[in-house]
Amino acid sequence: MTSLRAFTCDDLFRLGGAALDAVLLNCGPQYGIPFYLQYLAHWPEYFIVAEAPGGELMGYIMGKAEGSVAREEWHGHVTALSVAPEFRRLGLAAKLMELLEEISEKKGGFFVDLFVRVSNQVAVNMYKQLGYSVYRTVLEYYSASNGEPDEDAYDMRKALSRDTEKKSIIPLPHPVRPEDIE
Amino acid sequence: MAARGHVQDPNDRRLRPIYDYLDNGNNKMAIQQADKLLKKHKDLHCAKVLKAIGLQRTGKQDEAYALAQEVAALEPTDDNSLQALTILYREMHRPELVTKLYEAAVKKVPNSEEYHSHLFMAYARVGEYKKMQQAGMALYKIVPKNPYYFWSVMSLIMQSISAQDENLSKTMFLPLAERMVEKMVKEDKIEAEAEVELYYMILERLEKYQEALDVVRGKLGEKLTSELQSRENKCMAMYKKLCRWPECNALSRRLLLKNSDDWQFYITYFDSVFQLIDESWTPPLEEEHSLEGEVHYSIEQAVKFIEERITEESKSTRPLRGPYLAKLELIRRLRCRGCNDEYKLGDPEELMFQYFKKFGDKPCCFTDLKVFVDLLPSSQYTKFISQLLEVIPLSSTTESEIALPADIKALQQHLCVVQLSRLLGIYHAMDKKQKLTVVRELMLRYHHGLEFGKTCLKTELQFSDYYCLLAVHLLLDLWLEEGEEMAVWQCLTLLEEGLSHSPSNAQFKLLLIRIYCRLGAFEPVAELYSSLDAKHIQHDTIGYLLTRYAESLGHYAAASQSCNFALRFFHSNQKDTSEYIIQAYKYGAFEKIPEFIAFRNRLNSSLHFAQVRTERMLLDLLLEANISSSLEESIKSMSLSPEEDDIPWKDLRDNRDLTVLFNWDPKDRDISEEHRKLSLEEETLWLRIRSLTLRLVSGLPTLSHSIQPKNSEKTAENGVSSKIDTIRSLLQQLEAAVDSGKKFLEQKIQYPVLGPPPTRMAGFFSNGSCQCQTSLFYLVSDIYELDTNGLEVQERIGNSFKSLIERLTDLFNKCKGDLIEVRDGTLKTQPNLLENLVFFVETISITQWVSSYCDGVLRPFKSNLQKKKKKKKETNVAMPPVFTHFLDYVTELQTLTSNVIDHIKGLEIILTALKLEELSLKDTLLLQVRTSIIRDDTEFWNGELGCDVCDSICCLICLQ
């Protein structure tokens, strides 16, 4: 039981509560306000929040559309997916992913992709269940804090209907460096 | 790589190294390189601007500004200079200068699309909506691209939003915007989705809901595709505005058929059904029910619809909570209308039991049921709970006295029941002994549950964490409601233990923070808070947890730091938001523009922002300004002025997250809207007192200046008297604020334990520092009159001195006592002693500043008298008693201060002796800070003012 709607600036004030505990399933940098605003300004349709009947913020997904159409690289990207611990194991992450895929379909994307820490087995498995596969490994994509080594990321992809031959998800044989990805 | 055939501008090549130096942060080299280049090419303006950037970044703002203005005066039209100047002005926080720059550029190159668009964005940055409208149109005339036209339209909407006069906005700006769009519609020139969105926005704001609906449902509406269900959502909003309940109903029904888990549509569905029933709506005989299809307009239909959703759900692969909760919602609504079980929906108790059987192993089961517990009769609570307990697969083992869950699912179910028990008040009704038994049981379960989380990562929570939290909540009840002092120490132990197993559990940390603060032990709090890794917005939403206590418990460095974090966030917000407002124009996210502006306003008028601003300045004065000359400097450097009030009192927004700490308390004990309202009122009253105190203090140095002319000639009153008038008016306002504060406190409001912390106001009144501080400011007002009002005022001043000493001594006495009391084998902390001590230090600082002002008035007054005496040769006429009074006063202050220092040294010894690791009530650093402040005081008294007074005494003796 969930209300799904567009994320608004006022929701930022409520991120604290849930986000204090929420472990992002896949995440890039530490987000600051500008980061959220950038997404709201550029891809508002890709920023969806889920609310519980009691009004609690259950989770959100944030993404974007990018890549060249000519090179068949136009795609949806999952930037962040977060579900508060209280609302785990309800299939909410899957629901939010489904919505992002639907939007990407409508925009004529060839695939949807996301980055995830190689160590985050729970997330990797979840994405696999949702039909994603590892397209390539990006070396030292996550810069580490407090002395631990940098961590690699999996770039996971799922082909959309426009990519009829599923060319976009054929795994690369070699890992790439972060500077080589677009 | 540069495209082939592209001829590179030689200037680009020359400037390249300077850019590189700037990019690498090597500002000095950038400046040198620019100088070198300028020797050869005097007219390479851009080099000058780059040099200015280097200067700006090395702290030479004035030089940078001068250099930039030199170039700007030439009205440059080369890209390099314009861009560099834009960067520079932005770094100078002078975005308005960018508009001037491009205004000049478009005048010179009137056909440049690029410069016109820069000009538009420059206006957007500073919110010049009218000029944006014109710039947008100018752009469209040069290059007839749709986005430019609609930038102009959007600027009209912004003018309407920002217009003070609502009439003007509805009769002028919006209709104009509407006509502009209509023109494009007629000419069939609408291209993008954003343009339709904008049209909808205008019609909505004009309250032309029918027209808006027509647009969305019409041909133009077909463009609304990006956002999910964009058309449906917009239609629904309009149906609601138009009270078109048949359509609301049919559309929500249709959306529920698509996704029977979306709660918002159940709400609309029910709302509309009952509206239709109340209107006795019947469908038309021939036509369709509504624009959106079939309509449900009776309870029977609604009941059937929900039952069908449940049947459908049972076929779904993933269990959906929606239909089941919708049934409970329907029952609730029916009950509100006086129907009990006429419609055979079933007994809520039974339905909730079934729900628990189905979803009890999900962590959200509790939150879901919480919404509906009101449906249970209180007489059934115990029965209901035991009914739930019965179905949980718990197994007894030989090792344990209680039956334990065998897997995570069973544990989750059991946890849900424990949470419900607390919510239903079952624990609250227990006696002390029973409560302790439950605590023991919960902790046993907690430890047992850790078994399941052995493989959890450090970043994950333990499955059984809530047992520990719930046990702590029970102990808190025992502590606060039954005066069980031991219980709070147990809370700390349990929470610290919980944290060791589950190091990222924010709830443990938050609760520890609240308890430590309540005990007066701030030392561990700073670290706990920093481990929460609170980011950006959280400085606003949960920063209060830290700032409320850091200063009041004497941790000045931590207080300062926490204010700084928050201030940095608030200040960066201003710059950040304008950047994204511009982006929203670029990407046509028009809807987001007013939203971003509202967001910025919400942060700018944040209560917490105003509080940290005020407290930070008071703190700076307290920590830095110990002698009057530096008070003056500090106030100058903070650009404080007593006349200026920068707090948006009417619009203060309370952004605090008061429910950040979980609790499972019954509704009547939980944080209510009323508590929020009262807490905001209290915070605002306290902020007013603090802000007025700050302004009063900041007014002291402005008075000192006026002493000289005032004494020599009384005519110079124009500029002079206004200063003291300001002080007096502020003092009046302070008195009024104090009165309102006292009235507020008479209500004796008790917030829930985990709700908003009360302000420091109660302590401020009860320990007497309020009285001390106000009488100090009255003293200022009196002494200002010294030479004009003769003996009467002198007597009053003399009395003030005396009573001040008494009050300060009183206040000091309230700081004495044991910080940790040991009674009957239990420990009890006395945090109010610390709070009093902090207020004392603050008050004594104000005393210094005021006394120093007094000295500044008394000295010339005396020397004047002496001169007169010398002239008249009346050697044996006594000097006015005010000097002796002041002298006595200073001496007594000295004695008092040294007593305070002794007291604090004493505390230090006691604490070293106690060496309570866990408690760490006061760290030595804090003591050092505090003693050092008071030491400074002593130095001050022994030094400057003391000497002056000694001098005066000498003079007096000589004269006599």
Tab-separated table of N, CA, C and O in Angstrom, chain A residues 46-81:
chain	number	residue	atom	x	y	z
A	46	TYR	N	11.567	11.645	-13.648
A	46	TYR	CA	12.338	10.478	-13.217
A	46	TYR	C	12.565	10.427	-11.707
A	46	TYR	O	13.386	9.661	-11.228
A	47	PHE	N	11.897	11.304	-10.995
A	47	PHE	CA	12.139	11.402	-9.553
A	47	PHE	C	10.811	11.120	-8.846
A	47	PHE	O	9.913	11.949	-8.804
A	48	ILE	N	10.676	9.899	-8.323
A	48	ILE	CA	9.384	9.454	-7.801
A	48	ILE	C	9.515	9.049	-6.340
A	48	ILE	O	10.499	8.417	-5.943
A	49	VAL	N	8.522	9.425	-5.567
A	49	VAL	CA	8.561	9.113	-4.145
A	49	VAL	C	7.367	8.224	-3.788
A	49	VAL	O	6.315	8.321	-4.403
A	50	ALA	N	7.586	7.342	-2.813
A	50	ALA	CA	6.512	6.461	-2.347
A	50	ALA	C	6.180	6.809	-0.906
A	50	ALA	O	7.075	6.964	-0.075
A	51	GLU	N	4.880	6.933	-0.637
A	51	GLU	CA	4.432	7.311	0.697
A	51	GLU	C	3.502	6.257	1.273
A	51	GLU	O	2.694	5.683	0.545
A	52	ALA	N	3.594	6.048	2.575
A	52	ALA	CA	2.734	5.060	3.236
A	52	ALA	C	1.407	5.714	3.625
A	52	ALA	O	1.320	6.933	3.672
A	53	PRO	N	0.383	4.893	3.935
A	53	PRO	CA	-0.914	5.458	4.333
A	53	PRO	C	-0.798	6.396	5.537
A	53	PRO	O	-1.534	7.363	5.642
A	54	GLY	N	0.147	6.114	6.434
A	54	GLY	CA	0.332	6.981	7.591
A	54	GLY	C	1.094	8.247	7.249
A	54	GLY	O	1.367	9.059	8.123
A	55	GLY	N	1.483	8.411	5.988
A	55	GLY	CA	2.216	9.599	5.565
A	55	GLY	C	3.726	9.442	5.601
A	55	GLY	O	4.462	10.345	5.212
A	56	GLU	N	4.214	8.306	6.077
A	56	GLU	CA	5.663	8.112	6.146
A	56	GLU	C	6.253	8.016	4.744
A	56	GLU	O	5.623	7.487	3.831
A	57	LEU	N	7.480	8.525	4.615
A	57	LEU	CA	8.180	8.421	3.347
A	57	LEU	C	8.808	7.031	3.265
A	57	LEU	O	9.617	6.655	4.103
A	58	MET	N	8.379	6.260	2.301
A	58	MET	CA	8.844	4.868	2.228
A	58	MET	C	10.139	4.719	1.445
A	58	MET	O	10.979	3.886	1.758
A	59	GLY	N	10.269	5.490	0.395
A	59	GLY	CA	11.456	5.385	-0.437
A	59	GLY	C	11.317	6.264	-1.657
A	59	GLY	O	10.284	6.912	-1.848
A	60	TYR	N	12.379	6.316	-2.445
A	60	TYR	CA	12.294	7.102	-3.667
A	60	TYR	C	13.250	6.554	-4.711
A	60	TYR	O	14.183	5.816	-4.391
A	61	ILE	N	12.979	6.901	-5.945
A	61	ILE	CA	13.904	6.572	-7.021
A	61	ILE	C	14.201	7.857	-7.767
A	61	ILE	O	13.359	8.745	-7.880
A	62	MET	N	15.460	7.964	-8.214
A	62	MET	CA	15.879	9.168	-8.904
A	62	MET	C	16.691	8.718	-10.101
A	62	MET	O	17.565	7.861	-9.960
A	63	GLY	N	16.362	9.226	-11.271
A	63	GLY	CA	17.091	8.792	-12.453
A	63	GLY	C	17.123	9.852	-13.522
A	63	GLY	O	16.723	10.997	-13.296
A	64	LYS	N	17.631	9.471	-14.662
A	64	LYS	CA	17.718	10.425	-15.768
A	64	LYS	C	17.751	9.682	-17.100
A	64	LYS	O	17.937	8.459	-17.138
A	65	ALA	N	17.583	10.439	-18.167
A	65	ALA	CA	17.719	9.876	-19.508
A	65	ALA	C	18.936	10.516	-20.146
A	65	ALA	O	19.131	11.724	-20.036
A	66	GLU	N	19.761	9.703	-20.782
A	66	GLU	CA	20.969	10.278	-21.379
A	66	GLU	C	21.493	9.362	-22.487
A	66	GLU	O	20.994	8.242	-22.681
A	67	GLY	N	22.518	9.808	-23.194
A	67	GLY	CA	23.157	9.005	-24.237
A	67	GLY	C	22.701	9.404	-25.638
A	67	GLY	O	21.675	10.057	-25.806
A	68	SER	N	23.497	8.979	-26.596
A	68	SER	CA	23.219	9.380	-27.974
A	68	SER	C	22.222	8.426	-28.625
A	68	SER	O	22.364	7.201	-28.542
A	69	VAL	N	21.201	8.989	-29.260
A	69	VAL	CA	20.210	8.167	-29.951
A	69	VAL	C	20.851	7.509	-31.176
A	69	VAL	O	20.641	6.322	-31.441
A	70	ALA	N	21.658	8.312	-31.884
A	70	ALA	CA	22.272	7.808	-33.116
A	70	ALA	C	23.106	6.557	-32.853
A	70	ALA	O	23.087	5.604	-33.636
A	71	ARG	N	23.801	6.559	-31.745
A	71	ARG	CA	24.645	5.399	-31.440
A	71	ARG	C	23.891	4.318	-30.666
A	71	ARG	O	24.502	3.432	-30.079
A	72	GLU	N	22.601	4.492	-30.604
A	72	GLU	CA	21.743	3.560	-29.872
A	72	GLU	C	22.148	3.428	-28.411
A	72	GLU	O	22.163	2.346	-27.834
A	73	GLU	N	22.549	4.566	-27.860
A	73	GLU	CA	22.947	4.563	-26.450
A	73	GLU	C	22.006	5.389	-25.579
A	73	GLU	O	22.267	5.635	-24.410
A	74	TRP	N	20.953	5.882	-26.187
A	74	TRP	CA	19.953	6.643	-25.442
A	74	TRP	C	19.294	5.703	-24.436
A	74	TRP	O	18.783	4.655	-24.810
A	75	HIS	N	19.361	6.073	-23.160
A	75	HIS	CA	18.869	5.125	-22.152
A	75	HIS	C	18.458	5.818	-20.849
A	75	HIS	O	18.776	6.987	-20.619
A	76	GLY	N	17.747	5.060	-20.056
A	76	GLY	CA	17.398	5.527	-18.725
A	76	GLY	C	18.462	5.082	-17.737
A	76	GLY	O	19.005	3.986	-17.865
A	77	HIS	N	18.774	5.962	-16.776
A	77	HIS	CA	19.795	5.609	-15.800
A	77	HIS	C	19.218	5.756	-14.387
A	77	HIS	O	18.569	6.751	-14.085
A	78	VAL	N	19.482	4.752	-13.564
A	78	VAL	CA	19.024	4.823	-12.173
A	78	VAL	C	20.140	5.445	-11.359
A	78	VAL	O	21.212	4.860	-11.211
A	79	THR	N	19.912	6.630	-10.838
A	79	THR	CA	20.960	7.294	-10.068
A	79	THR	C	20.892	6.880	-8.605
A	79	THR	O	21.905	6.605	-7.988
A	80	ALA	N	19.699	6.829	-8.071
A	80	ALA	CA	19.563	6.429	-6.668
A	80	ALA	C	18.239	5.725	-6.461
A	80	ALA	O	17.225	6.094	-7.053
A	81	LEU	N	18.298	4.730	-5.620
A	81	LEU	CA	17.085	4.007	-5.252
A	81	LEU	C	17.206	3.736	-3.771
A	81	LEU	O	18.169	3.124	-3.326
